[in-house]
Coordinates of C-alpha atoms in Angstrom, one line a residue:
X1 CA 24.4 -7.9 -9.4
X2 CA 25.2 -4.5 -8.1
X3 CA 25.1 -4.7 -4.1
X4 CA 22.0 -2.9 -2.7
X5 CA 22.6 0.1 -0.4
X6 CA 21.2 0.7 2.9
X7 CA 17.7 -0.3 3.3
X8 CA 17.3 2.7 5.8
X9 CA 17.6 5.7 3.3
X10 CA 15.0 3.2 1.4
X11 CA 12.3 3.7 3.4
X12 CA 13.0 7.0 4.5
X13 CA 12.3 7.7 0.5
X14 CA 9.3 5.9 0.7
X15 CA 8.3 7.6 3.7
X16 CA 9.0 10.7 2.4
X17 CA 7.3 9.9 -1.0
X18 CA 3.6 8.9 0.6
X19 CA 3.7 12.2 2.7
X20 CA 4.5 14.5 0.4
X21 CA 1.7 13.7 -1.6
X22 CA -0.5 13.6 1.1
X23 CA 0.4 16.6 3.0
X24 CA 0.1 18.8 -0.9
X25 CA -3.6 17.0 -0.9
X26 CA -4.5 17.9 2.3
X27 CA -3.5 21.8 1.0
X28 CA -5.1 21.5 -2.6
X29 CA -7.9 19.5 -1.9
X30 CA -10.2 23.0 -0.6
X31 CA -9.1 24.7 -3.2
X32 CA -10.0 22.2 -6.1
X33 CA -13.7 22.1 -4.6
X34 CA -13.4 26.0 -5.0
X35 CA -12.7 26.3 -8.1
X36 CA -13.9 23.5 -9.7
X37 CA -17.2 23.1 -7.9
X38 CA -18.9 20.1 -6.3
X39 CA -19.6 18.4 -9.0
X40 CA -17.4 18.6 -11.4
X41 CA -14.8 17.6 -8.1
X42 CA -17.3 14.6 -7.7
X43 CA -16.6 13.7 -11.5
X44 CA -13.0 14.0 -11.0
X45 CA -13.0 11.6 -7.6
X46 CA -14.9 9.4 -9.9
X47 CA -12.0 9.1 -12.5
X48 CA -9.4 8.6 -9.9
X49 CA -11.5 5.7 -8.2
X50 CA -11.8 4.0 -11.7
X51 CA -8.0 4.9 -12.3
X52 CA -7.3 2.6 -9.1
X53 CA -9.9 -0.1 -10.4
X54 CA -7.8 -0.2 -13.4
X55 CA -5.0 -1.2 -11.4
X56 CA -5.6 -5.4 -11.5
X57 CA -4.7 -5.0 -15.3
X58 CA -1.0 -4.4 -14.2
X59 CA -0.8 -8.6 -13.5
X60 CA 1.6 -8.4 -10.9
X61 CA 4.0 -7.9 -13.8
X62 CA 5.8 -5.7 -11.2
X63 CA 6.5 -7.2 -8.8
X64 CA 7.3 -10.2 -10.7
X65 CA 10.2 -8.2 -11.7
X66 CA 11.4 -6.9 -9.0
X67 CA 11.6 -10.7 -7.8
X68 CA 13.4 -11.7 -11.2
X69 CA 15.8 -8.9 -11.0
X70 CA 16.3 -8.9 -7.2
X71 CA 17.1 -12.7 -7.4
X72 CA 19.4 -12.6 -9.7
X73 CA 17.6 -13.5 -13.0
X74 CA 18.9 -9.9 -14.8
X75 CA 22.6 -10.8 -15.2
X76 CA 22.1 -11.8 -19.0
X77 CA 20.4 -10.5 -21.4
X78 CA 17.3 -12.6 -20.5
X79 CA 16.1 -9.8 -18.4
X80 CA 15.6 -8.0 -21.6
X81 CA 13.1 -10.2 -23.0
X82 CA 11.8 -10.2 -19.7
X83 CA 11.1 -6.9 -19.4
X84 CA 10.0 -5.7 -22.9
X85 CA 7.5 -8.8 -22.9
X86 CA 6.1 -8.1 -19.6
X87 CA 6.1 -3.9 -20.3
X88 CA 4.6 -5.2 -23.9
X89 CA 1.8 -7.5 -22.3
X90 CA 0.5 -5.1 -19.8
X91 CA 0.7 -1.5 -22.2
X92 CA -1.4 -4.0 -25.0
X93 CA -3.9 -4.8 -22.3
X94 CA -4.2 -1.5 -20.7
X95 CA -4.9 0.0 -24.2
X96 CA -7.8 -2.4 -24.9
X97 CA -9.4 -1.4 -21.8
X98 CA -8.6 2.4 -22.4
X99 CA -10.3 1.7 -25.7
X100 CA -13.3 0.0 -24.4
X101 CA -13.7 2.9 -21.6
X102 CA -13.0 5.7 -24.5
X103 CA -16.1 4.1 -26.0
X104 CA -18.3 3.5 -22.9
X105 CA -17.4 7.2 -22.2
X106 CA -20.8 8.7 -23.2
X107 CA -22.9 5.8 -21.0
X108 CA -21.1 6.2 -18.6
X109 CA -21.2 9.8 -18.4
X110 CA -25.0 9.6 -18.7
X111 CA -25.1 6.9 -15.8
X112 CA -23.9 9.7 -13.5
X113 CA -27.4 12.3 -13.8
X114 CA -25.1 15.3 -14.2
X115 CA -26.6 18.6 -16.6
X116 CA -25.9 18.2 -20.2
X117 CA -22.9 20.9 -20.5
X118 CA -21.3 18.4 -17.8
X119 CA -22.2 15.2 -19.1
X120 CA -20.1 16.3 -22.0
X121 CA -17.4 17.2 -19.9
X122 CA -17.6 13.9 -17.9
X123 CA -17.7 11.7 -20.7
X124 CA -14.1 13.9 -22.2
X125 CA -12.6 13.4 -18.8
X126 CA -13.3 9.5 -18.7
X127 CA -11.9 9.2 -22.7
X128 CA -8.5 11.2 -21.5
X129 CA -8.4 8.5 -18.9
X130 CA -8.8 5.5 -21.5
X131 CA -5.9 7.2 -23.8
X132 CA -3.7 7.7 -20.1
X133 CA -4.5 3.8 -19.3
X134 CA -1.5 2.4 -20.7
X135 CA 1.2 4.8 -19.4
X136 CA -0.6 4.4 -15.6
X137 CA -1.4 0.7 -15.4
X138 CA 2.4 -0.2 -16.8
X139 CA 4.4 2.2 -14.5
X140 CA 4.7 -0.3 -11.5
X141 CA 6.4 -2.8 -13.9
X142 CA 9.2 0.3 -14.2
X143 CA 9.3 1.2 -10.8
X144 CA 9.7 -2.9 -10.5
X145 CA 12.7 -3.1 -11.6
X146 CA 14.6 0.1 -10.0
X147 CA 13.2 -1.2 -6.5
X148 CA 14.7 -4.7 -7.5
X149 CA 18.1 -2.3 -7.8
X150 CA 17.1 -0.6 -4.2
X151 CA 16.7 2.8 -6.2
X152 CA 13.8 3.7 -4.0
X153 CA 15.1 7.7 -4.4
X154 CA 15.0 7.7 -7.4
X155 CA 11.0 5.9 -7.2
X156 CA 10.3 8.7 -5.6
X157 CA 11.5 11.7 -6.8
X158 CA 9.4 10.5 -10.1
X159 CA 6.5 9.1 -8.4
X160 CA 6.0 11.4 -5.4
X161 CA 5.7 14.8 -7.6
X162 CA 3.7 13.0 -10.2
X163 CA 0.9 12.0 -7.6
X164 CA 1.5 15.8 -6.4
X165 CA 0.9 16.9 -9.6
X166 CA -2.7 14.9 -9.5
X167 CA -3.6 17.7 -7.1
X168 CA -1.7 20.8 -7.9
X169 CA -2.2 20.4 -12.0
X170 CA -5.8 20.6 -11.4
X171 CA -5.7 23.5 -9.6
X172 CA -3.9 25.8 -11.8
X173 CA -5.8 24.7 -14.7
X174 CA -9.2 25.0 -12.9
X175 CA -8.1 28.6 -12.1
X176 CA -8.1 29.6 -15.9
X177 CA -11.0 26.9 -17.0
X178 CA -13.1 24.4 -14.7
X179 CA -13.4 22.4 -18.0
X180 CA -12.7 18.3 -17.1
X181 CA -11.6 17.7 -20.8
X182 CA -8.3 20.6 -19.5
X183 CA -8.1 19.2 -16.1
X184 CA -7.7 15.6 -16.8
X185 CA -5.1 16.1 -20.0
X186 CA -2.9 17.7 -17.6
X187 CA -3.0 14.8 -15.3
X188 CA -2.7 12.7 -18.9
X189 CA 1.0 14.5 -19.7
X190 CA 2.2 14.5 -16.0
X191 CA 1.3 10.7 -16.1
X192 CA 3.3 10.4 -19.4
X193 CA 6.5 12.1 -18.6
X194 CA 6.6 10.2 -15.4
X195 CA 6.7 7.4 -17.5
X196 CA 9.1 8.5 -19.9
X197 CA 11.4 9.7 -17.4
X198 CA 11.6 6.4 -15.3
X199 CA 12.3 4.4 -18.0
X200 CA 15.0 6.5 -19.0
X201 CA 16.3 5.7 -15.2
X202 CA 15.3 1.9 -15.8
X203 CA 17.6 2.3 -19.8
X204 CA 20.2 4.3 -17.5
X205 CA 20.3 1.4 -14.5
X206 CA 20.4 -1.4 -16.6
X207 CA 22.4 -1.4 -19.8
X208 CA 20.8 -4.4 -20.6
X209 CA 17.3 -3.0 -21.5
X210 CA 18.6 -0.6 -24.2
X211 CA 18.2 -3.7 -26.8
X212 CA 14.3 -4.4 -26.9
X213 CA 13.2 -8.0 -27.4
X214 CA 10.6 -10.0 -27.0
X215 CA 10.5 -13.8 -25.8
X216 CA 7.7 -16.1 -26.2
X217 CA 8.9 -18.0 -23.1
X218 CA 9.2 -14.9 -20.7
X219 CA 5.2 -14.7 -20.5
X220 CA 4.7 -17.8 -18.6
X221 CA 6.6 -17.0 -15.6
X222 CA 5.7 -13.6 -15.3
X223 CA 2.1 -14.4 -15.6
X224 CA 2.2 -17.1 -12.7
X225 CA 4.1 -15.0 -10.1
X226 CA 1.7 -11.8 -11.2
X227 CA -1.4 -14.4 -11.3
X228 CA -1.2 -15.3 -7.9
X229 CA -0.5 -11.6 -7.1
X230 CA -3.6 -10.3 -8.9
X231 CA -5.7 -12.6 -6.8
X232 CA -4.7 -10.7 -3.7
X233 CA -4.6 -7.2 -5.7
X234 CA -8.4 -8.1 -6.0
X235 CA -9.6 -9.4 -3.3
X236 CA -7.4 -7.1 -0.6
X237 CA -9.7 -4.1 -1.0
X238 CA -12.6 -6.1 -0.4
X239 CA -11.0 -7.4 3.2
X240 CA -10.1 -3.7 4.0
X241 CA -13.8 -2.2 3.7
X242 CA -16.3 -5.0 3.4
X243 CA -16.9 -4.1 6.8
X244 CA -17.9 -0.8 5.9
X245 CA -20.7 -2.1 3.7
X246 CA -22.1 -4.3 6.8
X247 CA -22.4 -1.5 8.9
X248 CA -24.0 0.4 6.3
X249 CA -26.5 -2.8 5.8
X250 CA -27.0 -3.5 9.3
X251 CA -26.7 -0.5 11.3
X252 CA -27.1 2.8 9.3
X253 CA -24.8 5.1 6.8
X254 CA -24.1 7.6 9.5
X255 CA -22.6 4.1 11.6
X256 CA -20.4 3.9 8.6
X257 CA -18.8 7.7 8.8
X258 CA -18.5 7.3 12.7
X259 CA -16.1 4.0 11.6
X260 CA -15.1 5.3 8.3
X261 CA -12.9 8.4 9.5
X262 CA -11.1 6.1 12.7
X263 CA -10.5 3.6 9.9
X264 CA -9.0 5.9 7.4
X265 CA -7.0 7.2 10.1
X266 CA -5.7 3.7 10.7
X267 CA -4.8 3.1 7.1
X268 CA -3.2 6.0 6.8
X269 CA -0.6 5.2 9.9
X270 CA -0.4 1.6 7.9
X271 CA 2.0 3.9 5.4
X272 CA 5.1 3.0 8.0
X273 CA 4.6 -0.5 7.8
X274 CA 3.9 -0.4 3.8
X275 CA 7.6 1.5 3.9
X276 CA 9.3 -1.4 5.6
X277 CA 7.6 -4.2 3.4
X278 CA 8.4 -2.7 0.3
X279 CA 12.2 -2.0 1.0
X280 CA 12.1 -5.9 2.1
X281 CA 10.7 -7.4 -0.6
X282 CA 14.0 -7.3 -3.0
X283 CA 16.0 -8.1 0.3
X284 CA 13.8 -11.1 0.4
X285 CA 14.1 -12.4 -3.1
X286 CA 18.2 -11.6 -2.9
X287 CA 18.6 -13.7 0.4
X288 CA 16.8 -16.5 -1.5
X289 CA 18.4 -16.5 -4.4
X290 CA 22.0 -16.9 -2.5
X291 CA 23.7 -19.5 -1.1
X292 CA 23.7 -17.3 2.7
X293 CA 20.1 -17.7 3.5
X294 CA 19.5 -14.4 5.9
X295 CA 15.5 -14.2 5.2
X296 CA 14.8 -15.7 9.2
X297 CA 17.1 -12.7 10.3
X298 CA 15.7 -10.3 7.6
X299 CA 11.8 -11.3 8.8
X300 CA 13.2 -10.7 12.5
X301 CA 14.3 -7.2 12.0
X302 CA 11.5 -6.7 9.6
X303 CA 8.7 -7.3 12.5
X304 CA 11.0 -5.5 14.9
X305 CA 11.4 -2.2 12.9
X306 CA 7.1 -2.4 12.8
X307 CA 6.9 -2.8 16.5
X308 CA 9.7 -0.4 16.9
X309 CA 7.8 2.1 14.9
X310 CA 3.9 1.1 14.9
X311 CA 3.8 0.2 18.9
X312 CA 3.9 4.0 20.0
X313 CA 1.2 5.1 17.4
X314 CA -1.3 2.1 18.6
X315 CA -0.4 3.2 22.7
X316 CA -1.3 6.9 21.1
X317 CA -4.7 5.8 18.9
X318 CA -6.2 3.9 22.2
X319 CA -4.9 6.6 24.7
X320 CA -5.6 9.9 22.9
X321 CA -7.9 8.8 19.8
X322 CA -11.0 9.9 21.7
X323 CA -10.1 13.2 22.5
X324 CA -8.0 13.8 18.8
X325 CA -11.6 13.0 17.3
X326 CA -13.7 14.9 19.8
X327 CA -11.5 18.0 19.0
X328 CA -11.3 17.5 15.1
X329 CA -15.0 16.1 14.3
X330 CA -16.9 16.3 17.2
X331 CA -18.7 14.8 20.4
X332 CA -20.6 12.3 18.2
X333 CA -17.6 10.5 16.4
X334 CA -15.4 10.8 20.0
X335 CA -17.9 8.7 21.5
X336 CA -18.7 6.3 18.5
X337 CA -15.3 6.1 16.9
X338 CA -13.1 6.9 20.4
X339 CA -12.8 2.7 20.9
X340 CA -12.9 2.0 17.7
X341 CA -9.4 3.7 16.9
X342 CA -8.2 1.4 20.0
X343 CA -9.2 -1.3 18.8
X344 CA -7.6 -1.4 15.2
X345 CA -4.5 0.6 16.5
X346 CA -3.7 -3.2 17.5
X347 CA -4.9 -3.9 14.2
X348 CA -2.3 -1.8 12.7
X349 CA 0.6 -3.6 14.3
X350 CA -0.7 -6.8 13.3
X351 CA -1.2 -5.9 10.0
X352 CA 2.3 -4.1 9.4
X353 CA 3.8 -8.2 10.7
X354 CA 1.6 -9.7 7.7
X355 CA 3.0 -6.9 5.4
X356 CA 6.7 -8.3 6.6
X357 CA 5.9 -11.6 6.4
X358 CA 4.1 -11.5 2.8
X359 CA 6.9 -9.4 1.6
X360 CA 9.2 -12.7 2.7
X361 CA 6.6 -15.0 0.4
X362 CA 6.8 -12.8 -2.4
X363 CA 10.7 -12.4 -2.4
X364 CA 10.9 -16.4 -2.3
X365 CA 8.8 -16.9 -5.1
X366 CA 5.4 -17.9 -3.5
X367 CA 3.2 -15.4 -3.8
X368 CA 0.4 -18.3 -4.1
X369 CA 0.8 -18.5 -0.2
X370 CA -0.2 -15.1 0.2
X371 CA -3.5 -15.5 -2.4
X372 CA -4.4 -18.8 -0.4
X373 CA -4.5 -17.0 3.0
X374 CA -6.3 -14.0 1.5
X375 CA -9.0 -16.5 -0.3
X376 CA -9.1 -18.0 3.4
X377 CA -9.7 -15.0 5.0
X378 CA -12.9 -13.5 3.0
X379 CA -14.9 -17.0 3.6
X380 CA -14.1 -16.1 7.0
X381 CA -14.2 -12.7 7.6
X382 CA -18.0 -11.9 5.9
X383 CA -19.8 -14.0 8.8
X384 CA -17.2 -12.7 11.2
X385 CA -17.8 -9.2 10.5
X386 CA -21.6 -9.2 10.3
X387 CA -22.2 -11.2 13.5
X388 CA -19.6 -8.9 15.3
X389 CA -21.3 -5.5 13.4
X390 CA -24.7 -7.1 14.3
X391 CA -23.8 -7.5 18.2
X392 CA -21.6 -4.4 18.8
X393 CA -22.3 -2.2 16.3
X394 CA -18.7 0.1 15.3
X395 CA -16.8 -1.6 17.8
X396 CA -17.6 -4.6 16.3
X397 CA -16.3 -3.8 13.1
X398 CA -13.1 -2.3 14.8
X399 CA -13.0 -5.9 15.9
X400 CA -13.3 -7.5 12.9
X401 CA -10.8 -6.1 11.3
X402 CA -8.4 -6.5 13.9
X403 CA -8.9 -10.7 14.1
X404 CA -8.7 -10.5 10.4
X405 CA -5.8 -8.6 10.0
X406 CA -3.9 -10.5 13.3
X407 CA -5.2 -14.0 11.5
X408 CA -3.9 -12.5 8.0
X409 CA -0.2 -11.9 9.9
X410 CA -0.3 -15.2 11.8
X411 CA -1.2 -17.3 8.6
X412 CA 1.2 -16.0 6.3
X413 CA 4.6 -16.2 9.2
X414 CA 3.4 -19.7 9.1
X415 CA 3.6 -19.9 5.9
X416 CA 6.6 -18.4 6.1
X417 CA 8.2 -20.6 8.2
X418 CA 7.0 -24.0 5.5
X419 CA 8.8 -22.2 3.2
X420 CA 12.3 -21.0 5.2
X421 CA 12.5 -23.2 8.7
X422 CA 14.9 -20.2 10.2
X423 CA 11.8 -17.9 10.3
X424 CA 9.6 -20.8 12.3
X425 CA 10.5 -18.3 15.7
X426 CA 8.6 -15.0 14.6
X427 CA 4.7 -16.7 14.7
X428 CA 5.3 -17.2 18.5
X429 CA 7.0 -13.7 18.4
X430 CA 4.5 -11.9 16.8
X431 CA 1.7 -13.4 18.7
X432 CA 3.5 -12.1 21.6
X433 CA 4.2 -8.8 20.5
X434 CA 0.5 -8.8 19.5
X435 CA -0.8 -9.8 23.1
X436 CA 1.3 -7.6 24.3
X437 CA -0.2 -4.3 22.3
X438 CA -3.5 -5.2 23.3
X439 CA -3.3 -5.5 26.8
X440 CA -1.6 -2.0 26.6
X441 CA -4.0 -0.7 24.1
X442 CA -6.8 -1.7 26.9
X443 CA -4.9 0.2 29.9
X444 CA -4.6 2.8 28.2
X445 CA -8.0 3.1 26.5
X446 CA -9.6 2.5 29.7
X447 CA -7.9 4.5 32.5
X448 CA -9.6 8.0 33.6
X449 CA -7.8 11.4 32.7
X450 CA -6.3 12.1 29.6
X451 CA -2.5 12.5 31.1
X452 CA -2.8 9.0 32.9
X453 CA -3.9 7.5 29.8
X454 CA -0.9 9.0 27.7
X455 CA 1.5 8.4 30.6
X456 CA 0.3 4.6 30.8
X457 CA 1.0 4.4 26.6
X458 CA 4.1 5.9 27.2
X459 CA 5.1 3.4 29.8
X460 CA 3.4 0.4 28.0
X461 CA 5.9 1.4 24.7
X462 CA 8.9 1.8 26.4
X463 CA 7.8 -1.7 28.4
X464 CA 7.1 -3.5 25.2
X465 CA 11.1 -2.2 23.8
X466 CA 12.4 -3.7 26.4
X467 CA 10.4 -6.6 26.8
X468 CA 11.2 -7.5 23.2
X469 CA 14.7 -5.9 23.1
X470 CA 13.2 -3.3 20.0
X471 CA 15.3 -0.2 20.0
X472 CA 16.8 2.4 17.8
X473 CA 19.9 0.1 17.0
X474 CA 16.8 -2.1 15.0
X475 CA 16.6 -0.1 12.7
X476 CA 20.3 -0.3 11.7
X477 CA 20.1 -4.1 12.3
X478 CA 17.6 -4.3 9.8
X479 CA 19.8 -3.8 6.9
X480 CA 19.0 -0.2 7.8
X481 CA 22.7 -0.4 8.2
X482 CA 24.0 -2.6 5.7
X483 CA 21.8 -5.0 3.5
X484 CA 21.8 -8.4 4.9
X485 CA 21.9 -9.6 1.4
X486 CA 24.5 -8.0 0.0
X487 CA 26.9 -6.2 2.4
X488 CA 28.5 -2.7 0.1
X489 CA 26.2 0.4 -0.3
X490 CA 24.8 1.2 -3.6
X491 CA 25.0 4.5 -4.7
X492 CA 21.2 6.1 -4.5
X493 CA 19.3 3.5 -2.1

């Protein structure tokens, strides 16, 4: 297999290819409501939501390849079959549910209350979204295999103006006709030539692929990598905002926006570690697959490049959260979501370790540890979160989610270290680190004045470098230098 280039420029591309996206939303997002109204913009949030719902019908089939590829399994011409039969499985699924929502259009549309003129128009938009299913849900089993081949650029220069065309397309066509049916065929041909063109890159990567086939026994191993990662595709989202419905039951709905917009905030930030995991994950499966077994050093400089990266925006969330949210939303969400943001800022860090750490499961073949510790999690985290929502109110939550997310890291570097002894070290380390962020998170949260608060983060970061010896030379450790898998540079990374 072609050697991987620097993991660096790979997630610098995926940095680059979440905030593009996000920065054209935060732009387009006024104007859509301006021009296409509030509820017709309602309808169309509606068919992105059910777009991500949609998701689980990808199987893992993805990342199942990235792990075939990335391990070595697409030397022969076996990574044909594998491919065509997993792109084959999930397009045929994805276009029976696209035909069963195509027909559930109308109900659906009715379900909704809208006026009659925009019923119609609802119940167009969600049939464009049935015919668009199978070009969406199969696209990750594309970008699969180009992140197997570190071609994270090239991801990205497909996928980010694709989801930037989500926002912009709708604009320009609202501006000549607020119709849906107009508005979501647009999104229906950008979706499609994204599609086309990366698997013109995937035909163009690997020469392989140019001769479709189909093997009977390619199904069974694709299905029980992307079963077990299906499992956590479903129950993940649940774990990231149940807590949002047990505020809502046990508090009130306005408890749930004070908690909602720190949280969002949080998940947002959670794009850095995301980067770092996803740039791993083929590192992982590479080092496994060989005979020089680097993971233990790949998980170290995995968690190092989070604290090296995450550890100043936690120190900055508990320090200055209060007053950012006093200035941006107001008085009332300073003083309900100000500790709130200190709180999961610690959260943040612990959760970008478990992104590391499931990235090393994943890359070794075991995605079933990472279902089994999320399984674990929810019959512990619903009783967890409603007797901590029911004592402290936001807080509480903000708590919550922090001991979930700091069990969820601890549970799967143990799992990690069952599965590759040289990675044993980096539960004790992360704990540390961990401790560490929130003792400094509680100085600096605490402490009177706004510029001894900041100068107390900024102490408590540098500190925590040099405490753990993080500094900008991890990054280039990290294979952000060379691969630790597979030592030459590729040509696009």
């Amino acid at each position: 297999m072609r050697a991987p280039g620097p993991l660096r420029r790979g997630v610098v591309h995926n940095l680059l290819g979440i905030a593009l996206p996000a920065l054209v939303a935060l732009i387009a997002l006024p104007r859509l409501a301006a021009a296409l109204g509030t509820e017709r913009l309602g309808v169309l949030t509606l068919v992105w939501a059910t777009l991500s719902y949609f998701g689980v019908l990808n199987l893992g089939v993805g990342r199942a390849l990235t792990q075939a590829v990335a391990g070595g399994e697409g030397e022969d011409a076996t990574l044909s079959g594998l491919f065509w039969t997993g792109l084959a499985m999930v397009m045929a699924l994805a276009a029976s549910a696209g035909a069963g929502l195509a027909l559930a259009a109308p109900w659906l549309a009715r379900g909704l209350n809208l006026p009659p003129g925009l019923a119609r128009e609802a119940a167009d938009a969600f049939r464009m979204l049935g015919l668009t299913l199978p070009w969406v849900i199969s696209f990750p089993v594309l970008t699969g295999v180009l992140e197997a081949r570190y071609r994270f650029g090239r991801v990205n220069a497909v996928a980010a103006p694709a989801s930037a065309l989500a926002y912009l397309g709708p604009v320009f066509v609202a501006s000549i006709s607020p119709d849906l049916l107009y508005v979501t065929g647009l999104l229906a041909v950008v979706r499609m030539v994204a599609w086309t063109v990366c698997l013109t890159l995937c035909l163009r990567e690997l020469p392989a692929l140019r001769r479709p086939r189909l093997r009977r026994g390619a199904a069974g191993p694709l299905l029980r990598f992307g079963g077990w990662t299906t499992v956590s595709a479903a129950v993940s989202p649940v774990l990231v905002y149940l807590d949002r419905f047990v505020l809502g039951g046990l508090v009130s709905t306005a408890a749930v926006a004070f908690y909602g917009v720190p949280q969002e905030i949080t998940l947002r930030l959670g794009a850095v570690s995301s980067a770092i995991g996803s740039v791993l994950f083929p590192a992982f499966a590479a080092a496994h697959a060989s005979a020089r077994r680097t993971e233990g050093a790949l998980l170290r400089r995995g968690m190092d490049g989070v604290f090296l990266l995450v550890l100043p925006a936690a120190m900055g969330l508990a320090a200055a959260g209060g007053d950012v949210m006093r200035a941006w939303m107001g008085a009332d969400f300073a003083r309900e979501g100000g500790a709130a943001l200190a709180v999961l800022g610690v959260g943040l860090l612990m959760n970008g370790f478990g992104k590391v750490a499931s990235s090393l499961l994943y890359g070794a073949g075991r995605p079933d540890h990472v279902a089994h510790a999320h399984l674990l999690e929810l019959v512990l985290y619903v009783p967890l979160v409603a007797l901590l929502v029911w004592m402290w109110g936001v807080p509480g939550a903000a708590l919550a989610w922090t001991l979930r997310t700091s069990g969820d890291a601890l549970l799967l570097l143990r799992a990690a270290g069952r599965e590759v002894p040289e990675a044993v070290p980096a539960l004790g380390r992360a704990a540390r680190m961990g401790a560490f962020a929130a003792a400094g998170a509680a100085g600096a949260f605490w402490l009177p004045g706004l510029g001894w608060r900041v100068g107390f983060a900024v102490a408590a970061t540098l500190c925590g470098w040099a405490i753990f010896r993080v500094h900008g030379d991890t990054l280039r450790a990290m294979g952000f230098g060379r691969s630790a898998a597979a030592p030459s540079p590729g040509a696009d990374g």
